């Protein structure tokens, strides 16, 4: 199982990434556990070292993706 986090404040972009991941999962028989966050602050407050892949938006309110990545 691959744990994936999507940190994206735009719902349509977040859903697009999720749909691509689900399609990849089905085509390649790879099990993914996908969790979505709509802001970097909520992601950081719940962050645990369980994610194998993190899709992080760069431009977000309060704290941008690069700052969040540095804190990880």
PDB file of N, CA, C and O in Angstrom:
ATOM      1  N   UNK A   1       0.854  -1.178   0.000  1.00  0.00           N
ATOM      2  CA  UNK A   1       0.000   0.000   0.000  1.00  0.00           C
ATOM      3  C   UNK A   1       0.897   1.237   0.000  1.00  0.00           C
ATOM      4  O   UNK A   1       1.828   1.349   0.789  1.00  0.00           O
ATOM      5  N   UNK A   2       0.586   2.151  -0.891  1.00  0.00           N
ATOM      6  CA  UNK A   2       1.304   3.420  -0.985  1.00  0.00           C
ATOM      7  C   UNK A   2       0.400   4.513  -0.428  1.00  0.00           C
ATOM      8  O   UNK A   2      -0.732   4.674  -0.877  1.00  0.00           O
ATOM      9  N   UNK A   3       0.899   5.237   0.563  1.00  0.00           N
ATOM     10  CA  UNK A   3       0.149   6.346   1.161  1.00  0.00           C
ATOM     11  C   UNK A   3       0.487   7.639   0.433  1.00  0.00           C
ATOM     12  O   UNK A   3       1.656   7.995   0.313  1.00  0.00           O
ATOM     13  N   UNK A   4      -0.566   8.313  -0.050  1.00  0.00           N
ATOM     14  CA  UNK A   4      -0.402   9.529  -0.839  1.00  0.00           C
ATOM     15  C   UNK A   4      -1.191  10.660  -0.193  1.00  0.00           C
ATOM     16  O   UNK A   4      -2.346  10.480   0.176  1.00  0.00           O
ATOM     17  N   UNK A   5      -0.553  11.820  -0.068  1.00  0.00           N
ATOM     18  CA  UNK A   5      -1.243  13.025   0.408  1.00  0.00           C
ATOM     19  C   UNK A   5      -1.344  14.006  -0.746  1.00  0.00           C
ATOM     20  O   UNK A   5      -0.384  14.201  -1.493  1.00  0.00           O
ATOM     21  N   UNK A   6      -2.523  14.596  -0.900  1.00  0.00           N
ATOM     22  CA  UNK A   6      -2.732  15.667  -1.871  1.00  0.00           C
ATOM     23  C   UNK A   6      -3.039  16.926  -1.068  1.00  0.00           C
ATOM     24  O   UNK A   6      -4.033  16.981  -0.351  1.00  0.00           O
ATOM     25  N   UNK A   7      -2.163  17.917  -1.165  1.00  0.00           N
ATOM     26  CA  UNK A   7      -2.342  19.177  -0.444  1.00  0.00           C
ATOM     27  C   UNK A   7      -2.600  20.248  -1.495  1.00  0.00           C
ATOM     28  O   UNK A   7      -1.682  20.726  -2.154  1.00  0.00           O
ATOM     29  N   UNK A   8      -3.869  20.591  -1.663  1.00  0.00           N
ATOM     30  CA  UNK A   8      -4.288  21.476  -2.754  1.00  0.00           C
ATOM     31  C   UNK A   8      -5.522  22.250  -2.324  1.00  0.00           C
ATOM     32  O   UNK A   8      -6.505  21.654  -1.892  1.00  0.00           O
ATOM     33  N   UNK A   9      -5.470  23.576  -2.434  1.00  0.00           N
ATOM     34  CA  UNK A   9      -6.604  24.398  -2.004  1.00  0.00           C
ATOM     35  C   UNK A   9      -7.684  24.539  -3.069  1.00  0.00           C
ATOM     36  O   UNK A   9      -8.797  24.949  -2.764  1.00  0.00           O
ATOM     37  N   UNK A  10      -7.405  24.164  -4.301  1.00  0.00           N
ATOM     38  CA  UNK A  10      -8.386  24.224  -5.377  1.00  0.00           C
ATOM     39  C   UNK A  10      -9.030  22.838  -5.519  1.00  0.00           C
ATOM     40  O   UNK A  10      -8.365  21.869  -5.889  1.00  0.00           O
ATOM     41  N   UNK A  11     -10.325  22.744  -5.236  1.00  0.00           N
ATOM     42  CA  UNK A  11     -11.021  21.455  -5.224  1.00  0.00           C
ATOM     43  C   UNK A  11     -10.968  20.744  -6.573  1.00  0.00           C
ATOM     44  O   UNK A  11     -10.772  19.525  -6.622  1.00  0.00           O
ATOM     45  N   UNK A  12     -11.118  21.475  -7.664  1.00  0.00           N
ATOM     46  CA  UNK A  12     -11.104  20.819  -8.972  1.00  0.00           C
ATOM     47  C   UNK A  12      -9.715  20.250  -9.292  1.00  0.00           C
ATOM     48  O   UNK A  12      -9.606  19.160  -9.852  1.00  0.00           O
ATOM     49  N   UNK A  13      -8.665  20.967  -8.920  1.00  0.00           N
ATOM     50  CA  UNK A  13      -7.302  20.449  -9.126  1.00  0.00           C
ATOM     51  C   UNK A  13      -7.046  19.229  -8.244  1.00  0.00           C
ATOM     52  O   UNK A  13      -6.436  18.248  -8.684  1.00  0.00           O
ATOM     53  N   UNK A  14      -7.500  19.297  -7.010  1.00  0.00           N
ATOM     54  CA  UNK A  14      -7.351  18.182  -6.088  1.00  0.00           C
ATOM     55  C   UNK A  14      -8.063  16.934  -6.615  1.00  0.00           C
ATOM     56  O   UNK A  14      -7.514  15.831  -6.597  1.00  0.00           O
ATOM     57  N   UNK A  15      -9.278  17.124  -7.115  1.00  0.00           N
ATOM     58  CA  UNK A  15     -10.040  16.000  -7.666  1.00  0.00           C
ATOM     59  C   UNK A  15      -9.380  15.442  -8.922  1.00  0.00           C
ATOM     60  O   UNK A  15      -9.379  14.228  -9.141  1.00  0.00           O
ATOM     61  N   UNK A  16      -8.805  16.311  -9.744  1.00  0.00           N
ATOM     62  CA  UNK A  16      -8.119  15.877 -10.947  1.00  0.00           C
ATOM     63  C   UNK A  16      -6.928  14.984 -10.598  1.00  0.00           C
ATOM     64  O   UNK A  16      -6.762  13.899 -11.177  1.00  0.00           O
ATOM     65  N   UNK A  17      -6.122  15.411  -9.649  1.00  0.00           N
ATOM     66  CA  UNK A  17      -4.974  14.609  -9.211  1.00  0.00           C
ATOM     67  C   UNK A  17      -5.455  13.273  -8.658  1.00  0.00           C
ATOM     68  O   UNK A  17      -4.903  12.215  -8.973  1.00  0.00           O
ATOM     69  N   UNK A  18      -6.485  13.313  -7.832  1.00  0.00           N
ATOM     70  CA  UNK A  18      -7.026  12.087  -7.250  1.00  0.00           C
ATOM     71  C   UNK A  18      -7.514  11.124  -8.335  1.00  0.00           C
ATOM     72  O   UNK A  18      -7.238   9.924  -8.283  1.00  0.00           O
ATOM     73  N   UNK A  19      -8.202  11.640  -9.342  1.00  0.00           N
ATOM     74  CA  UNK A  19      -8.695  10.794 -10.427  1.00  0.00           C
ATOM     75  C   UNK A  19      -7.557  10.176 -11.232  1.00  0.00           C
ATOM     76  O   UNK A  19      -7.625   9.007 -11.610  1.00  0.00           O
ATOM     77  N   UNK A  20      -6.506  10.942 -11.494  1.00  0.00           N
ATOM     78  CA  UNK A  20      -5.335  10.394 -12.183  1.00  0.00           C
ATOM     79  C   UNK A  20      -4.693   9.274 -11.353  1.00  0.00           C
ATOM     80  O   UNK A  20      -4.303   8.236 -11.886  1.00  0.00           O
ATOM     81  N   UNK A  21      -4.591   9.496 -10.057  1.00  0.00           N
ATOM     82  CA  UNK A  21      -4.002   8.483  -9.192  1.00  0.00           C
ATOM     83  C   UNK A  21      -4.843   7.209  -9.151  1.00  0.00           C
ATOM     84  O   UNK A  21      -4.309   6.097  -9.184  1.00  0.00           O
ATOM     85  N   UNK A  22      -6.151   7.365  -9.090  1.00  0.00           N
ATOM     86  CA  UNK A  22      -7.036   6.199  -9.077  1.00  0.00           C
ATOM     87  C   UNK A  22      -6.933   5.418 -10.387  1.00  0.00           C
ATOM     88  O   UNK A  22      -6.912   4.190 -10.387  1.00  0.00           O
ATOM     89  N   UNK A  23      -6.856   6.145 -11.495  1.00  0.00           N
ATOM     90  CA  UNK A  23      -6.709   5.485 -12.787  1.00  0.00           C
ATOM     91  C   UNK A  23      -5.380   4.733 -12.849  1.00  0.00           C
ATOM     92  O   UNK A  23      -5.322   3.585 -13.298  1.00  0.00           O
ATOM     93  N   UNK A  24      -4.303   5.369 -12.393  1.00  0.00           N
ATOM     94  CA  UNK A  24      -2.990   4.716 -12.338  1.00  0.00           C
ATOM     95  C   UNK A  24      -3.065   3.459 -11.484  1.00  0.00           C
ATOM     96  O   UNK A  24      -2.539   2.403 -11.853  1.00  0.00           O
ATOM     97  N   UNK A  25      -3.714   3.573 -10.347  1.00  0.00           N
ATOM     98  CA  UNK A  25      -3.857   2.458  -9.423  1.00  0.00           C
ATOM     99  C   UNK A  25      -4.547   1.268 -10.092  1.00  0.00           C
ATOM    100  O   UNK A  25      -4.092   0.129  -9.978  1.00  0.00           O
ATOM    101  N   UNK A  26      -5.628   1.541 -10.796  1.00  0.00           N
ATOM    102  CA  UNK A  26      -6.380   0.476 -11.465  1.00  0.00           C
ATOM    103  C   UNK A  26      -5.588  -0.150 -12.606  1.00  0.00           C
ATOM    104  O   UNK A  26      -5.551  -1.373 -12.745  1.00  0.00           O
ATOM    105  N   UNK A  27      -4.952   0.670 -13.419  1.00  0.00           N
ATOM    106  CA  UNK A  27      -4.211   0.169 -14.583  1.00  0.00           C
ATOM    107  C   UNK A  27      -2.972  -0.634 -14.198  1.00  0.00           C
ATOM    108  O   UNK A  27      -2.562  -1.536 -14.928  1.00  0.00           O
ATOM    109  N   UNK A  28      -2.367  -0.294 -13.062  1.00  0.00           N
ATOM    110  CA  UNK A  28      -1.112  -0.922 -12.660  1.00  0.00           C
ATOM    111  C   UNK A  28      -1.247  -1.847 -11.461  1.00  0.00           C
ATOM    112  O   UNK A  28      -0.241  -2.335 -10.943  1.00  0.00           O
ATOM    113  N   UNK A  29      -2.476  -2.058 -11.024  1.00  0.00           N
ATOM    114  CA  UNK A  29      -2.749  -2.936  -9.889  1.00  0.00           C
ATOM    115  C   UNK A  29      -1.896  -2.552  -8.668  1.00  0.00           C
ATOM    116  O   UNK A  29      -1.260  -3.390  -8.042  1.00  0.00           O
ATOM    117  N   UNK A  30      -1.893  -1.258  -8.378  1.00  0.00           N
ATOM    118  CA  UNK A  30      -1.156  -0.722  -7.240  1.00  0.00           C
ATOM    119  C   UNK A  30      -2.181  -0.158  -6.258  1.00  0.00           C
ATOM    120  O   UNK A  30      -3.044   0.629  -6.638  1.00  0.00           O
ATOM    121  N   UNK A  31      -2.075  -0.561  -5.012  1.00  0.00           N
ATOM    122  CA  UNK A  31      -3.015  -0.066  -4.007  1.00  0.00           C
ATOM    123  C   UNK A  31      -2.519   1.258  -3.439  1.00  0.00           C
ATOM    124  O   UNK A  31      -1.388   1.353  -2.964  1.00  0.00           O
ATOM    125  N   UNK A  32      -3.403   2.255  -3.511  1.00  0.00           N
ATOM    126  CA  UNK A  32      -3.078   3.587  -2.998  1.00  0.00           C
ATOM    127  C   UNK A  32      -4.063   3.962  -1.902  1.00  0.00           C
ATOM    128  O   UNK A  32      -5.260   3.721  -2.022  1.00  0.00           O
ATOM    129  N   UNK A  33      -3.555   4.557  -0.858  1.00  0.00           N
ATOM    130  CA  UNK A  33      -4.375   5.157   0.180  1.00  0.00           C
ATOM    131  C   UNK A  33      -4.199   6.674   0.033  1.00  0.00           C
ATOM    132  O   UNK A  33      -3.133   7.202   0.333  1.00  0.00           O
ATOM    133  N   UNK A  34      -5.230   7.342  -0.472  1.00  0.00           N
ATOM    134  CA  UNK A  34      -5.139   8.768  -0.796  1.00  0.00           C
ATOM    135  C   UNK A  34      -5.874   9.594   0.251  1.00  0.00           C
ATOM    136  O   UNK A  34      -7.030   9.324   0.561  1.00  0.00           O
ATOM    137  N   UNK A  35      -5.179  10.597   0.786  1.00  0.00           N
ATOM    138  CA  UNK A  35      -5.804  11.532   1.729  1.00  0.00           C
ATOM    139  C   UNK A  35      -5.611  12.932   1.180  1.00  0.00           C
ATOM    140  O   UNK A  35      -4.521  13.303   0.759  1.00  0.00           O
ATOM    141  N   UNK A  36      -6.700  13.711   1.168  1.00  0.00           N
ATOM    142  CA  UNK A  36      -6.652  15.062   0.627  1.00  0.00           C
ATOM    143  C   UNK A  36      -6.736  16.103   1.750  1.00  0.00           C
ATOM    144  O   UNK A  36      -7.455  15.914   2.720  1.00  0.00           O
ATOM    145  N   UNK A  37      -5.981  17.187   1.559  1.00  0.00           N
ATOM    146  CA  UNK A  37      -5.983  18.323   2.487  1.00  0.00           C
ATOM    147  C   UNK A  37      -6.197  19.582   1.661  1.00  0.00           C
ATOM    148  O   UNK A  37      -5.597  19.739   0.599  1.00  0.00           O
ATOM    149  N   UNK A  38      -7.026  20.506   2.150  1.00  0.00           N
ATOM    150  CA  UNK A  38      -7.297  21.712   1.382  1.00  0.00           C
ATOM    151  C   UNK A  38      -6.428  22.902   1.780  1.00  0.00           C
ATOM    152  O   UNK A  38      -6.565  23.990   1.225  1.00  0.00           O
ATOM    153  N   UNK A  39      -5.520  22.693   2.715  1.00  0.00           N
ATOM    154  CA  UNK A  39      -4.565  23.744   3.076  1.00  0.00           C
ATOM    155  C   UNK A  39      -3.356  23.119   3.753  1.00  0.00           C
ATOM    156  O   UNK A  39      -3.438  22.050   4.360  1.00  0.00           O
ATOM    157  N   UNK A  40      -2.229  23.791   3.632  1.00  0.00           N
ATOM    158  CA  UNK A  40      -0.979  23.277   4.181  1.00  0.00           C
ATOM    159  C   UNK A  40      -1.011  23.214   5.706  1.00  0.00           C
ATOM    160  O   UNK A  40      -0.447  22.293   6.307  1.00  0.00           O
ATOM    161  N   UNK A  41      -1.684  24.167   6.343  1.00  0.00           N
ATOM    162  CA  UNK A  41      -1.729  24.186   7.813  1.00  0.00           C
ATOM    163  C   UNK A  41      -2.424  22.937   8.358  1.00  0.00           C
ATOM    164  O   UNK A  41      -1.943  22.324   9.307  1.00  0.00           O
ATOM    165  N   UNK A  42      -3.533  22.542   7.747  1.00  0.00           N
ATOM    166  CA  UNK A  42      -4.224  21.334   8.222  1.00  0.00           C
ATOM    167  C   UNK A  42      -3.378  20.101   7.960  1.00  0.00           C
ATOM    168  O   UNK A  42      -3.350  19.169   8.766  1.00  0.00           O
ATOM    169  N   UNK A  43      -2.667  20.076   6.826  1.00  0.00           N
ATOM    170  CA  UNK A  43      -1.772  18.960   6.540  1.00  0.00           C
ATOM    171  C   UNK A  43      -0.668  18.865   7.592  1.00  0.00           C
ATOM    172  O   UNK A  43      -0.409  17.794   8.141  1.00  0.00           O
ATOM    173  N   UNK A  44      -0.031  19.990   7.876  1.00  0.00           N
ATOM    174  CA  UNK A  44       1.067  19.988   8.853  1.00  0.00           C
ATOM    175  C   UNK A  44       0.582  19.622  10.254  1.00  0.00           C
ATOM    176  O   UNK A  44       1.294  18.944  11.005  1.00  0.00           O
ATOM    177  N   UNK A  45      -0.626  20.043  10.620  1.00  0.00           N
ATOM    178  CA  UNK A  45      -1.126  19.735  11.961  1.00  0.00           C
ATOM    179  C   UNK A  45      -1.436  18.252  12.122  1.00  0.00           C
ATOM    180  O   UNK A  45      -1.384  17.732  13.236  1.00  0.00           O
ATOM    181  N   UNK A  46      -1.749  17.565  11.022  1.00  0.00           N
ATOM    182  CA  UNK A  46      -2.046  16.132  11.082  1.00  0.00           C
ATOM    183  C   UNK A  46      -0.896  15.269  10.569  1.00  0.00           C
ATOM    184  O   UNK A  46      -1.013  14.049  10.535  1.00  0.00           O
ATOM    185  N   UNK A  47       0.196  15.885  10.145  1.00  0.00           N
ATOM    186  CA  UNK A  47       1.278  15.161   9.472  1.00  0.00           C
ATOM    187  C   UNK A  47       1.885  14.066  10.349  1.00  0.00           C
ATOM    188  O   UNK A  47       2.197  14.281  11.511  1.00  0.00           O
ATOM    189  N   UNK A  48       2.025  12.904   9.735  1.00  0.00           N
ATOM    190  CA  UNK A  48       2.743  11.773  10.314  1.00  0.00           C
ATOM    191  C   UNK A  48       3.641  11.229   9.211  1.00  0.00           C
ATOM    192  O   UNK A  48       3.343  11.379   8.031  1.00  0.00           O
ATOM    193  N   UNK A  49       4.712  10.590   9.579  1.00  0.00           N
ATOM    194  CA  UNK A  49       5.655  10.083   8.583  1.00  0.00           C
ATOM    195  C   UNK A  49       5.134   8.799   7.940  1.00  0.00           C
ATOM    196  O   UNK A  49       5.813   7.777   7.915  1.00  0.00           O
ATOM    197  N   UNK A  50       3.927   8.862   7.395  1.00  0.00           N
ATOM    198  CA  UNK A  50       3.341   7.690   6.751  1.00  0.00           C
ATOM    199  C   UNK A  50       3.224   7.862   5.235  1.00  0.00           C
ATOM    200  O   UNK A  50       2.977   6.893   4.525  1.00  0.00           O
ATOM    201  N   UNK A  51       3.417   9.077   4.743  1.00  0.00           N
ATOM    202  CA  UNK A  51       3.191   9.343   3.333  1.00  0.00           C
ATOM    203  C   UNK A  51       4.429   9.006   2.504  1.00  0.00           C
ATOM    204  O   UNK A  51       5.520   9.472   2.782  1.00  0.00           O
ATOM    205  N   UNK A  52       4.198   8.188   1.484  1.00  0.00           N
ATOM    206  CA  UNK A  52       5.266   7.844   0.552  1.00  0.00           C
ATOM    207  C   UNK A  52       5.394   8.902  -0.534  1.00  0.00           C
ATOM    208  O   UNK A  52       6.488   9.136  -1.052  1.00  0.00           O
ATOM    209  N   UNK A  53       4.263   9.531  -0.882  1.00  0.00           N
ATOM    210  CA  UNK A  53       4.222  10.560  -1.921  1.00  0.00           C
ATOM    211  C   UNK A  53       3.339  11.713  -1.432  1.00  0.00           C
ATOM    212  O   UNK A  53       2.258  11.459  -0.900  1.00  0.00           O
ATOM    213  N   UNK A  54       3.812  12.939  -1.635  1.00  0.00           N
ATOM    214  CA  UNK A  54       3.024  14.123  -1.282  1.00  0.00           C
ATOM    215  C   UNK A  54       2.952  15.030  -2.505  1.00  0.00           C
ATOM    216  O   UNK A  54       3.986  15.435  -3.038  1.00  0.00           O
ATOM    217  N   UNK A  55       1.731  15.309  -2.960  1.00  0.00           N
ATOM    218  CA  UNK A  55       1.509  16.282  -4.009  1.00  0.00           C
ATOM    219  C   UNK A  55       1.159  17.594  -3.316  1.00  0.00           C
ATOM    220  O   UNK A  55       0.111  17.706  -2.688  1.00  0.00           O
ATOM    221  N   UNK A  56       2.054  18.569  -3.409  1.00  0.00           N
ATOM    222  CA  UNK A  56       1.915  19.811  -2.661  1.00  0.00           C
ATOM    223  C   UNK A  56       1.756  20.996  -3.612  1.00  0.00           C
ATOM    224  O   UNK A  56       2.626  21.242  -4.446  1.00  0.00           O
ATOM    225  N   UNK A  57       0.655  21.710  -3.490  1.00  0.00           N
ATOM    226  CA  UNK A  57       0.459  22.948  -4.241  1.00  0.00           C
ATOM    227  C   UNK A  57       1.473  23.974  -3.737  1.00  0.00           C
ATOM    228  O   UNK A  57       1.846  23.975  -2.570  1.00  0.00           O
ATOM    229  N   UNK A  58       1.919  24.835  -4.622  1.00  0.00           N
ATOM    230  CA  UNK A  58       2.883  25.859  -4.220  1.00  0.00           C
ATOM    231  C   UNK A  58       2.188  27.084  -3.643  1.00  0.00           C
ATOM    232  O   UNK A  58       2.529  27.553  -2.565  1.00  0.00           O
ATOM    233  N   UNK A  59       1.199  27.592  -4.355  1.00  0.00           N
ATOM    234  CA  UNK A  59       0.519  28.819  -3.924  1.00  0.00           C
ATOM    235  C   UNK A  59      -0.749  28.485  -3.154  1.00  0.00           C
ATOM    236  O   UNK A  59      -1.742  28.051  -3.720  1.00  0.00           O
ATOM    237  N   UNK A  60      -0.689  28.690  -1.838  1.00  0.00           N
ATOM    238  CA  UNK A  60      -1.830  28.461  -0.959  1.00  0.00           C
ATOM    239  C   UNK A  60      -1.879  29.583   0.071  1.00  0.00           C
ATOM    240  O   UNK A  60      -0.848  30.197   0.358  1.00  0.00           O
ATOM    241  N   UNK A  61      -3.059  29.840   0.631  1.00  0.00           N
ATOM    242  CA  UNK A  61      -3.154  30.896   1.649  1.00  0.00           C
ATOM    243  C   UNK A  61      -2.441  30.485   2.941  1.00  0.00           C
ATOM    244  O   UNK A  61      -2.217  29.304   3.179  1.00  0.00           O
ATOM    245  N   UNK A  62      -2.086  31.439   3.725  1.00  0.00           N
ATOM    246  CA  UNK A  62      -1.435  31.269   5.032  1.00  0.00           C
ATOM    247  C   UNK A  62       0.007  30.785   4.917  1.00  0.00           C
ATOM    248  O   UNK A  62       0.905  31.478   5.313  1.00  0.00           O
ATOM    249  N   UNK A  63       0.218  29.593   4.410  1.00  0.00           N
ATOM    250  CA  UNK A  63       1.567  29.058   4.262  1.00  0.00           C
ATOM    251  C   UNK A  63       1.652  28.379   2.900  1.00  0.00           C
ATOM    252  O   UNK A  63       0.785  27.594   2.547  1.00  0.00           O
ATOM    253  N   UNK A  64       2.681  28.712   2.115  1.00  0.00           N
ATOM    254  CA  UNK A  64       2.764  28.129   0.785  1.00  0.00           C
ATOM    255  C   UNK A  64       3.395  26.727   0.830  1.00  0.00           C
ATOM    256  O   UNK A  64       3.914  26.297   1.864  1.00  0.00           O
ATOM    257  N   UNK A  65       3.324  26.038  -0.276  1.00  0.00           N
ATOM    258  CA  UNK A  65       3.797  24.668  -0.342  1.00  0.00           C
ATOM    259  C   UNK A  65       5.277  24.502  -0.062  1.00  0.00           C
ATOM    260  O   UNK A  65       5.703  23.505   0.531  1.00  0.00           O
ATOM    261  N   UNK A  66       6.086  25.454  -0.484  1.00  0.00           N
ATOM    262  CA  UNK A  66       7.530  25.356  -0.228  1.00  0.00           C
ATOM    263  C   UNK A  66       7.841  25.488   1.256  1.00  0.00           C
ATOM    264  O   UNK A  66       8.673  24.752   1.799  1.00  0.00           O
ATOM    265  N   UNK A  67       7.165  26.408   1.928  1.00  0.00           N
ATOM    266  CA  UNK A  67       7.352  26.550   3.379  1.00  0.00           C
ATOM    267  C   UNK A  67       6.897  25.280   4.102  1.00  0.00           C
ATOM    268  O   UNK A  67       7.552  24.830   5.040  1.00  0.00           O
ATOM    269  N   UNK A  68       5.783  24.740   3.672  1.00  0.00           N
ATOM    270  CA  UNK A  68       5.264  23.500   4.291  1.00  0.00           C
ATOM    271  C   UNK A  68       6.245  22.364   4.085  1.00  0.00           C
ATOM    272  O   UNK A  68       6.512  21.585   5.011  1.00  0.00           O
ATOM    273  N   UNK A  69       6.812  22.263   2.881  1.00  0.00           N
ATOM    274  CA  UNK A  69       7.782  21.203   2.594  1.00  0.00           C
ATOM    275  C   UNK A  69       9.016  21.334   3.481  1.00  0.00           C
ATOM    276  O   UNK A  69       9.553  20.334   3.976  1.00  0.00           O
ATOM    277  N   UNK A  70       9.457  22.552   3.709  1.00  0.00           N
ATOM    278  CA  UNK A  70      10.612  22.764   4.600  1.00  0.00           C
ATOM    279  C   UNK A  70      10.324  22.302   6.024  1.00  0.00           C
ATOM    280  O   UNK A  70      11.193  21.790   6.714  1.00  0.00           O
ATOM    281  N   UNK A  71       9.081  22.492   6.461  1.00  0.00           N
ATOM    282  CA  UNK A  71       8.716  22.097   7.835  1.00  0.00           C
ATOM    283  C   UNK A  71       8.630  20.574   7.996  1.00  0.00           C
ATOM    284  O   UNK A  71       8.783  20.064   9.083  1.00  0.00           O
ATOM    285  N   UNK A  72       8.352  19.899   6.893  1.00  0.00           N
ATOM    286  CA  UNK A  72       8.289  18.435   6.947  1.00  0.00           C
ATOM    287  C   UNK A  72       9.683  17.898   7.207  1.00  0.00           C
ATOM    288  O   UNK A  72       9.924  17.013   7.936  1.00  0.00           O
TER     289      UNK A  72
END
